[in-house]
Amino acid sequence: MDIASIFLGWLLGMLSPVIVSRIYRYYKRNDLHSGISKEINHIKERLILTLDTISHTTGSYDRELIKWLLENYEKIKSAEPAILKLYRLQLESSDEVLQAMIHHQAKPEGTGLSLQKFSLLFVNMHLSDISLFSSVLQVEIFELKNRIEILNSEVALAEKYFFMTFDSNISTENQEIVKADLINKYIHIESMIKRAIEQIEKVNRIKKI
């Protein structure tokens, strides 16, 4: 066996672990990115529909919000055609007809909502692997995680106020205060949901490498 063959064998032996490691990281990064993308876009759909529901309670549901909801909901792969159709129909309607539709959809005054928290289960299970991504993407994923956690804490507070509206031990006067606080909490949650959706879009736009 000549020296060149020996050297080539030695070189391949040295490089094999590096090559295998790079291939492993490549496929793991792709699988991780796919999993995170599916999870955050599923949550995005829930966030949009939750914002829609809350806005009928706070009275913020208007043409401007409908346009925003449609622009974001159109990007959802599993978007319900009936919901898209409704948003488009409302935007095409005159102000008078739109107001009639909004009035029909509005929640009765003083109605509370039982909101559900948003879980980034897949992201939380793979926190140590997020280092496979570019530093820019890592920062934005952790920013999204932070926003969802803060949103969930606000949802928990809203839930507390919601159940207080059923507490017979609270005076009528204080019940009115609780209801007003609950509406203010919903308004705050609306803005937080918008920021979370915008953050999801930011994550979607960034390359994984």
PDB file of C-alpha atoms in Angstrom:
ATOM      1  CA  MET A   1       0.000   0.000   0.000  1.00  0.00           C
ATOM      2  CA  ASP A   2       1.500   3.327  -1.010  1.00  0.00           C
ATOM      3  CA  ILE A   3       1.832   6.355   1.219  1.00  0.00           C
ATOM      4  CA  ALA A   4      -0.953   8.239  -0.615  1.00  0.00           C
ATOM      5  CA  SER A   5      -3.470   5.470   0.109  1.00  0.00           C
ATOM      6  CA  ILE A   6      -2.452   5.352   3.759  1.00  0.00           C
ATOM      7  CA  PHE A   7      -2.729   9.119   4.053  1.00  0.00           C
ATOM      8  CA  LEU A   8      -6.154   9.098   2.334  1.00  0.00           C
ATOM      9  CA  GLY A   9      -7.391   6.382   4.697  1.00  0.00           C
ATOM     10  CA  TRP A  10      -6.121   8.343   7.689  1.00  0.00           C
ATOM     11  CA  LEU A  11      -7.705  11.573   6.416  1.00  0.00           C
ATOM     12  CA  LEU A  12     -11.086   9.925   5.826  1.00  0.00           C
ATOM     13  CA  GLY A  13     -10.921   8.401   9.303  1.00  0.00           C
ATOM     14  CA  MET A  14     -10.301  11.832  10.760  1.00  0.00           C
ATOM     15  CA  LEU A  15     -13.017  13.552   8.727  1.00  0.00           C
ATOM     16  CA  SER A  16     -15.761  10.914   9.041  1.00  0.00           C
ATOM     17  CA  PRO A  17     -16.945  11.973  12.529  1.00  0.00           C
ATOM     18  CA  VAL A  18     -17.055  15.615  11.378  1.00  0.00           C
ATOM     19  CA  ILE A  19     -19.030  14.741   8.240  1.00  0.00           C
ATOM     20  CA  VAL A  20     -21.450  12.513  10.170  1.00  0.00           C
ATOM     21  CA  SER A  21     -21.894  15.241  12.780  1.00  0.00           C
ATOM     22  CA  ARG A  22     -22.657  17.852  10.131  1.00  0.00           C
ATOM     23  CA  ILE A  23     -25.185  15.581   8.398  1.00  0.00           C
ATOM     24  CA  TYR A  24     -26.820  14.815  11.747  1.00  0.00           C
ATOM     25  CA  ARG A  25     -27.030  18.496  12.640  1.00  0.00           C
ATOM     26  CA  TYR A  26     -28.459  19.313   9.191  1.00  0.00           C
ATOM     27  CA  TYR A  27     -31.335  16.844   9.465  1.00  0.00           C
ATOM     28  CA  LYS A  28     -31.956  17.603  13.124  1.00  0.00           C
ATOM     29  CA  ARG A  29     -32.093  21.339  12.376  1.00  0.00           C
ATOM     30  CA  ASN A  30     -34.577  20.741   9.549  1.00  0.00           C
ATOM     31  CA  ASP A  31     -36.804  18.530  11.711  1.00  0.00           C
ATOM     32  CA  LEU A  32     -36.642  21.013  14.575  1.00  0.00           C
ATOM     33  CA  HIS A  33     -37.493  23.955  12.314  1.00  0.00           C
ATOM     34  CA  SER A  34     -40.416  22.046  10.806  1.00  0.00           C
ATOM     35  CA  GLY A  35     -41.779  21.149  14.249  1.00  0.00           C
ATOM     36  CA  ILE A  36     -41.485  24.696  15.592  1.00  0.00           C
ATOM     37  CA  SER A  37     -43.047  26.142  12.448  1.00  0.00           C
ATOM     38  CA  LYS A  38     -46.063  23.830  12.714  1.00  0.00           C
ATOM     39  CA  GLU A  39     -46.550  24.619  16.393  1.00  0.00           C
ATOM     40  CA  ILE A  40     -46.286  28.394  16.222  1.00  0.00           C
ATOM     41  CA  ASN A  41     -48.538  28.621  13.150  1.00  0.00           C
ATOM     42  CA  HIS A  42     -51.152  26.458  14.863  1.00  0.00           C
ATOM     43  CA  ILE A  43     -50.961  28.839  17.815  1.00  0.00           C
ATOM     44  CA  LYS A  44     -51.199  31.765  15.407  1.00  0.00           C
ATOM     45  CA  GLU A  45     -54.563  30.464  14.184  1.00  0.00           C
ATOM     46  CA  ARG A  46     -55.790  30.149  17.782  1.00  0.00           C
ATOM     47  CA  LEU A  47     -54.554  33.644  18.577  1.00  0.00           C
ATOM     48  CA  ILE A  48     -56.404  35.149  15.599  1.00  0.00           C
ATOM     49  CA  LEU A  49     -59.678  33.439  16.498  1.00  0.00           C
ATOM     50  CA  THR A  50     -59.277  34.384  20.162  1.00  0.00           C
ATOM     51  CA  LEU A  51     -58.722  38.020  19.183  1.00  0.00           C
ATOM     52  CA  ASP A  52     -61.841  37.839  17.018  1.00  0.00           C
ATOM     53  CA  THR A  53     -63.867  36.519  19.978  1.00  0.00           C
ATOM     54  CA  ILE A  54     -62.526  39.058  22.483  1.00  0.00           C
ATOM     55  CA  SER A  55     -63.117  41.996  20.134  1.00  0.00           C
ATOM     56  CA  HIS A  56     -66.854  41.232  20.084  1.00  0.00           C
ATOM     57  CA  THR A  57     -66.842  41.671  23.852  1.00  0.00           C
ATOM     58  CA  THR A  58     -64.697  44.806  24.052  1.00  0.00           C
ATOM     59  CA  GLY A  59     -66.383  46.488  21.078  1.00  0.00           C
ATOM     60  CA  SER A  60     -63.135  46.817  19.113  1.00  0.00           C
ATOM     61  CA  TYR A  61     -64.382  44.711  16.207  1.00  0.00           C
ATOM     62  CA  ASP A  62     -64.483  47.123  13.262  1.00  0.00           C
ATOM     63  CA  ARG A  63     -63.464  47.390   9.608  1.00  0.00           C
ATOM     64  CA  GLU A  64     -59.826  48.073  10.452  1.00  0.00           C
ATOM     65  CA  LEU A  65     -59.568  45.023  12.722  1.00  0.00           C
ATOM     66  CA  ILE A  66     -61.401  42.813  10.222  1.00  0.00           C
ATOM     67  CA  LYS A  67     -58.861  43.791   7.557  1.00  0.00           C
ATOM     68  CA  TRP A  68     -56.014  42.944   9.948  1.00  0.00           C
ATOM     69  CA  LEU A  69     -57.618  39.611  10.883  1.00  0.00           C
ATOM     70  CA  LEU A  70     -58.126  38.692   7.214  1.00  0.00           C
ATOM     71  CA  GLU A  71     -54.562  39.596   6.212  1.00  0.00           C
ATOM     72  CA  ASN A  72     -53.198  37.323   8.925  1.00  0.00           C
ATOM     73  CA  TYR A  73     -55.761  34.537   8.671  1.00  0.00           C
ATOM     74  CA  GLU A  74     -55.181  34.227   4.895  1.00  0.00           C
ATOM     75  CA  LYS A  75     -51.627  33.064   5.660  1.00  0.00           C
ATOM     76  CA  ILE A  76     -52.886  30.084   7.686  1.00  0.00           C
ATOM     77  CA  LYS A  77     -52.639  26.868   5.638  1.00  0.00           C
ATOM     78  CA  SER A  78     -55.593  25.275   7.456  1.00  0.00           C
ATOM     79  CA  ALA A  79     -57.734  28.426   7.378  1.00  0.00           C
ATOM     80  CA  GLU A  80     -61.478  27.778   7.423  1.00  0.00           C
ATOM     81  CA  PRO A  81     -63.028  28.923   4.114  1.00  0.00           C
ATOM     82  CA  ALA A  82     -66.211  30.009   5.933  1.00  0.00           C
ATOM     83  CA  ILE A  83     -64.237  32.400   8.171  1.00  0.00           C
ATOM     84  CA  LEU A  84     -62.339  33.861   5.219  1.00  0.00           C
ATOM     85  CA  LYS A  85     -65.618  34.288   3.360  1.00  0.00           C
ATOM     86  CA  LEU A  86     -67.180  36.108   6.321  1.00  0.00           C
ATOM     87  CA  TYR A  87     -64.252  38.526   6.701  1.00  0.00           C
ATOM     88  CA  ARG A  88     -64.296  39.312   2.964  1.00  0.00           C
ATOM     89  CA  LEU A  89     -68.057  39.751   2.959  1.00  0.00           C
ATOM     90  CA  GLN A  90     -67.856  42.188   5.869  1.00  0.00           C
ATOM     91  CA  LEU A  91     -65.098  44.216   4.219  1.00  0.00           C
ATOM     92  CA  GLU A  92     -67.099  44.443   1.005  1.00  0.00           C
ATOM     93  CA  SER A  93     -70.233  45.581   2.875  1.00  0.00           C
ATOM     94  CA  SER A  94     -71.303  49.190   3.328  1.00  0.00           C
ATOM     95  CA  ASP A  95     -70.752  50.815   6.723  1.00  0.00           C
ATOM     96  CA  GLU A  96     -74.434  50.468   7.551  1.00  0.00           C
ATOM     97  CA  VAL A  97     -74.573  46.763   6.701  1.00  0.00           C
ATOM     98  CA  LEU A  98     -71.281  46.117   8.487  1.00  0.00           C
ATOM     99  CA  GLN A  99     -72.534  47.771  11.655  1.00  0.00           C
ATOM    100  CA  ALA A 100     -75.648  45.581  11.523  1.00  0.00           C
ATOM    101  CA  MET A 101     -73.444  42.473  11.222  1.00  0.00           C
ATOM    102  CA  ILE A 102     -71.229  43.589  14.097  1.00  0.00           C
ATOM    103  CA  HIS A 103     -74.253  44.304  16.263  1.00  0.00           C
ATOM    104  CA  HIS A 104     -75.605  40.827  15.513  1.00  0.00           C
ATOM    105  CA  GLN A 105     -72.276  39.199  16.488  1.00  0.00           C
ATOM    106  CA  ALA A 106     -71.678  41.347  19.584  1.00  0.00           C
ATOM    107  CA  LYS A 107     -71.649  39.676  22.990  1.00  0.00           C
ATOM    108  CA  PRO A 108     -74.245  40.876  25.541  1.00  0.00           C
ATOM    109  CA  GLU A 109     -72.889  43.635  27.784  1.00  0.00           C
ATOM    110  CA  GLY A 110     -71.165  42.274  30.871  1.00  0.00           C
ATOM    111  CA  THR A 111     -70.519  38.872  29.248  1.00  0.00           C
ATOM    112  CA  GLY A 112     -67.216  37.329  30.255  1.00  0.00           C
ATOM    113  CA  LEU A 113     -65.068  34.852  28.352  1.00  0.00           C
ATOM    114  CA  SER A 114     -63.368  31.692  29.514  1.00  0.00           C
ATOM    115  CA  LEU A 115     -60.031  32.032  27.728  1.00  0.00           C
ATOM    116  CA  GLN A 116     -57.525  29.229  27.232  1.00  0.00           C
ATOM    117  CA  LYS A 117     -53.754  29.581  27.602  1.00  0.00           C
ATOM    118  CA  PHE A 118     -51.369  29.070  24.685  1.00  0.00           C
ATOM    119  CA  SER A 119     -48.746  26.350  24.995  1.00  0.00           C
ATOM    120  CA  LEU A 120     -45.394  26.202  23.191  1.00  0.00           C
ATOM    121  CA  LEU A 121     -44.887  22.579  24.201  1.00  0.00           C
ATOM    122  CA  PHE A 122     -42.616  21.591  21.308  1.00  0.00           C
ATOM    123  CA  VAL A 123     -40.449  24.699  21.690  1.00  0.00           C
ATOM    124  CA  ASN A 124     -40.098  24.145  25.437  1.00  0.00           C
ATOM    125  CA  MET A 125     -39.128  20.493  24.902  1.00  0.00           C
ATOM    126  CA  HIS A 126     -36.304  21.476  22.536  1.00  0.00           C
ATOM    127  CA  LEU A 127     -34.871  24.608  24.119  1.00  0.00           C
ATOM    128  CA  SER A 128     -31.353  23.164  24.224  1.00  0.00           C
ATOM    129  CA  ASP A 129     -31.485  22.367  20.489  1.00  0.00           C
ATOM    130  CA  ILE A 130     -32.445  25.866  19.377  1.00  0.00           C
ATOM    131  CA  SER A 131     -28.707  26.649  19.320  1.00  0.00           C
ATOM    132  CA  LEU A 132     -28.667  24.757  15.995  1.00  0.00           C
ATOM    133  CA  PHE A 133     -30.265  27.832  14.420  1.00  0.00           C
ATOM    134  CA  SER A 134     -28.717  31.158  13.542  1.00  0.00           C
ATOM    135  CA  SER A 135     -28.304  33.593  16.426  1.00  0.00           C
ATOM    136  CA  VAL A 136     -30.912  35.885  14.844  1.00  0.00           C
ATOM    137  CA  LEU A 137     -33.539  33.128  14.751  1.00  0.00           C
ATOM    138  CA  GLN A 138     -32.681  32.016  18.288  1.00  0.00           C
ATOM    139  CA  VAL A 139     -33.312  35.531  19.609  1.00  0.00           C
ATOM    140  CA  GLU A 140     -36.681  35.785  17.870  1.00  0.00           C
ATOM    141  CA  ILE A 141     -37.851  32.349  19.054  1.00  0.00           C
ATOM    142  CA  PHE A 142     -37.008  33.212  22.650  1.00  0.00           C
ATOM    143  CA  GLU A 143     -38.731  36.576  22.231  1.00  0.00           C
ATOM    144  CA  LEU A 144     -41.862  34.755  21.049  1.00  0.00           C
ATOM    145  CA  LYS A 145     -41.622  32.358  23.990  1.00  0.00           C
ATOM    146  CA  ASN A 146     -41.399  35.321  26.351  1.00  0.00           C
ATOM    147  CA  ARG A 147     -44.411  37.074  24.770  1.00  0.00           C
ATOM    148  CA  ILE A 148     -46.546  33.929  24.976  1.00  0.00           C
ATOM    149  CA  GLU A 149     -45.630  33.451  28.644  1.00  0.00           C
ATOM    150  CA  ILE A 150     -46.581  37.053  29.490  1.00  0.00           C
ATOM    151  CA  LEU A 151     -49.804  36.669  27.497  1.00  0.00           C
ATOM    152  CA  ASN A 152     -50.653  33.512  29.447  1.00  0.00           C
ATOM    153  CA  SER A 153     -50.165  35.315  32.747  1.00  0.00           C
ATOM    154  CA  GLU A 154     -52.629  37.978  31.574  1.00  0.00           C
ATOM    155  CA  VAL A 155     -55.095  35.285  30.465  1.00  0.00           C
ATOM    156  CA  ALA A 156     -54.840  33.743  33.948  1.00  0.00           C
ATOM    157  CA  LEU A 157     -55.648  37.127  35.534  1.00  0.00           C
ATOM    158  CA  ALA A 158     -58.602  37.609  33.180  1.00  0.00           C
ATOM    159  CA  GLU A 159     -59.854  34.157  34.162  1.00  0.00           C
ATOM    160  CA  LYS A 160     -59.641  35.180  37.808  1.00  0.00           C
ATOM    161  CA  TYR A 161     -61.723  38.317  37.150  1.00  0.00           C
ATOM    162  CA  PHE A 162     -64.147  36.240  35.071  1.00  0.00           C
ATOM    163  CA  PHE A 163     -64.892  33.875  37.960  1.00  0.00           C
ATOM    164  CA  MET A 164     -65.184  36.798  40.361  1.00  0.00           C
ATOM    165  CA  THR A 165     -68.209  38.007  38.340  1.00  0.00           C
ATOM    166  CA  PHE A 166     -70.036  34.906  39.614  1.00  0.00           C
ATOM    167  CA  ASP A 167     -69.052  35.433  43.263  1.00  0.00           C
ATOM    168  CA  SER A 168     -72.219  36.152  45.241  1.00  0.00           C
ATOM    169  CA  ASN A 169     -70.124  37.413  48.165  1.00  0.00           C
ATOM    170  CA  ILE A 170     -69.026  40.458  46.145  1.00  0.00           C
ATOM    171  CA  SER A 171     -71.321  43.474  46.440  1.00  0.00           C
ATOM    172  CA  THR A 172     -73.159  44.826  43.401  1.00  0.00           C
ATOM    173  CA  GLU A 173     -70.977  47.932  43.405  1.00  0.00           C
ATOM    174  CA  ASN A 174     -67.795  45.899  43.485  1.00  0.00           C
ATOM    175  CA  GLN A 175     -69.161  43.564  40.828  1.00  0.00           C
ATOM    176  CA  GLU A 176     -69.371  46.525  38.458  1.00  0.00           C
ATOM    177  CA  ILE A 177     -65.748  47.378  39.244  1.00  0.00           C
ATOM    178  CA  VAL A 178     -64.715  43.767  38.575  1.00  0.00           C
ATOM    179  CA  LYS A 179     -66.566  43.768  35.237  1.00  0.00           C
ATOM    180  CA  ALA A 180     -64.887  47.025  34.197  1.00  0.00           C
ATOM    181  CA  ASP A 181     -61.484  45.617  35.176  1.00  0.00           C
ATOM    182  CA  LEU A 182     -62.243  42.483  33.170  1.00  0.00           C
ATOM    183  CA  ILE A 183     -63.006  44.477  30.016  1.00  0.00           C
ATOM    184  CA  ASN A 184     -59.786  46.477  30.475  1.00  0.00           C
ATOM    185  CA  LYS A 185     -57.909  43.203  30.860  1.00  0.00           C
ATOM    186  CA  TYR A 186     -59.449  41.911  27.621  1.00  0.00           C
ATOM    187  CA  ILE A 187     -58.392  45.098  25.814  1.00  0.00           C
ATOM    188  CA  HIS A 188     -54.841  44.621  27.088  1.00  0.00           C
ATOM    189  CA  ILE A 189     -54.881  40.976  25.968  1.00  0.00           C
ATOM    190  CA  GLU A 190     -56.017  42.072  22.507  1.00  0.00           C
ATOM    191  CA  SER A 191     -52.891  44.185  22.045  1.00  0.00           C
ATOM    192  CA  MET A 192     -50.688  41.395  23.420  1.00  0.00           C
ATOM    193  CA  ILE A 193     -52.203  38.892  20.985  1.00  0.00           C
ATOM    194  CA  LYS A 194     -51.444  41.227  18.080  1.00  0.00           C
ATOM    195  CA  ARG A 195     -47.825  41.550  19.194  1.00  0.00           C
ATOM    196  CA  ALA A 196     -47.524  37.760  19.562  1.00  0.00           C
ATOM    197  CA  ILE A 197     -48.896  37.217  16.041  1.00  0.00           C
ATOM    198  CA  GLU A 198     -46.475  39.813  14.658  1.00  0.00           C
ATOM    199  CA  GLN A 199     -43.646  38.001  16.437  1.00  0.00           C
ATOM    200  CA  ILE A 200     -44.693  34.686  14.889  1.00  0.00           C
ATOM    201  CA  GLU A 201     -44.548  36.320  11.467  1.00  0.00           C
ATOM    202  CA  LYS A 202     -41.061  37.600  12.267  1.00  0.00           C
ATOM    203  CA  VAL A 203     -39.935  34.065  13.170  1.00  0.00           C
ATOM    204  CA  ASN A 204     -41.502  32.721   9.961  1.00  0.00           C
ATOM    205  CA  ARG A 205     -39.541  35.196   7.832  1.00  0.00           C
ATOM    206  CA  ILE A 206     -36.106  34.320   9.244  1.00  0.00           C
ATOM    207  CA  LYS A 207     -34.009  31.542   7.694  1.00  0.00           C
ATOM    208  CA  LYS A 208     -33.101  28.700  10.046  1.00  0.00           C
ATOM    209  CA  ILE A 209     -29.378  28.829   9.222  1.00  0.00           C
TER     210      ILE A 209
END
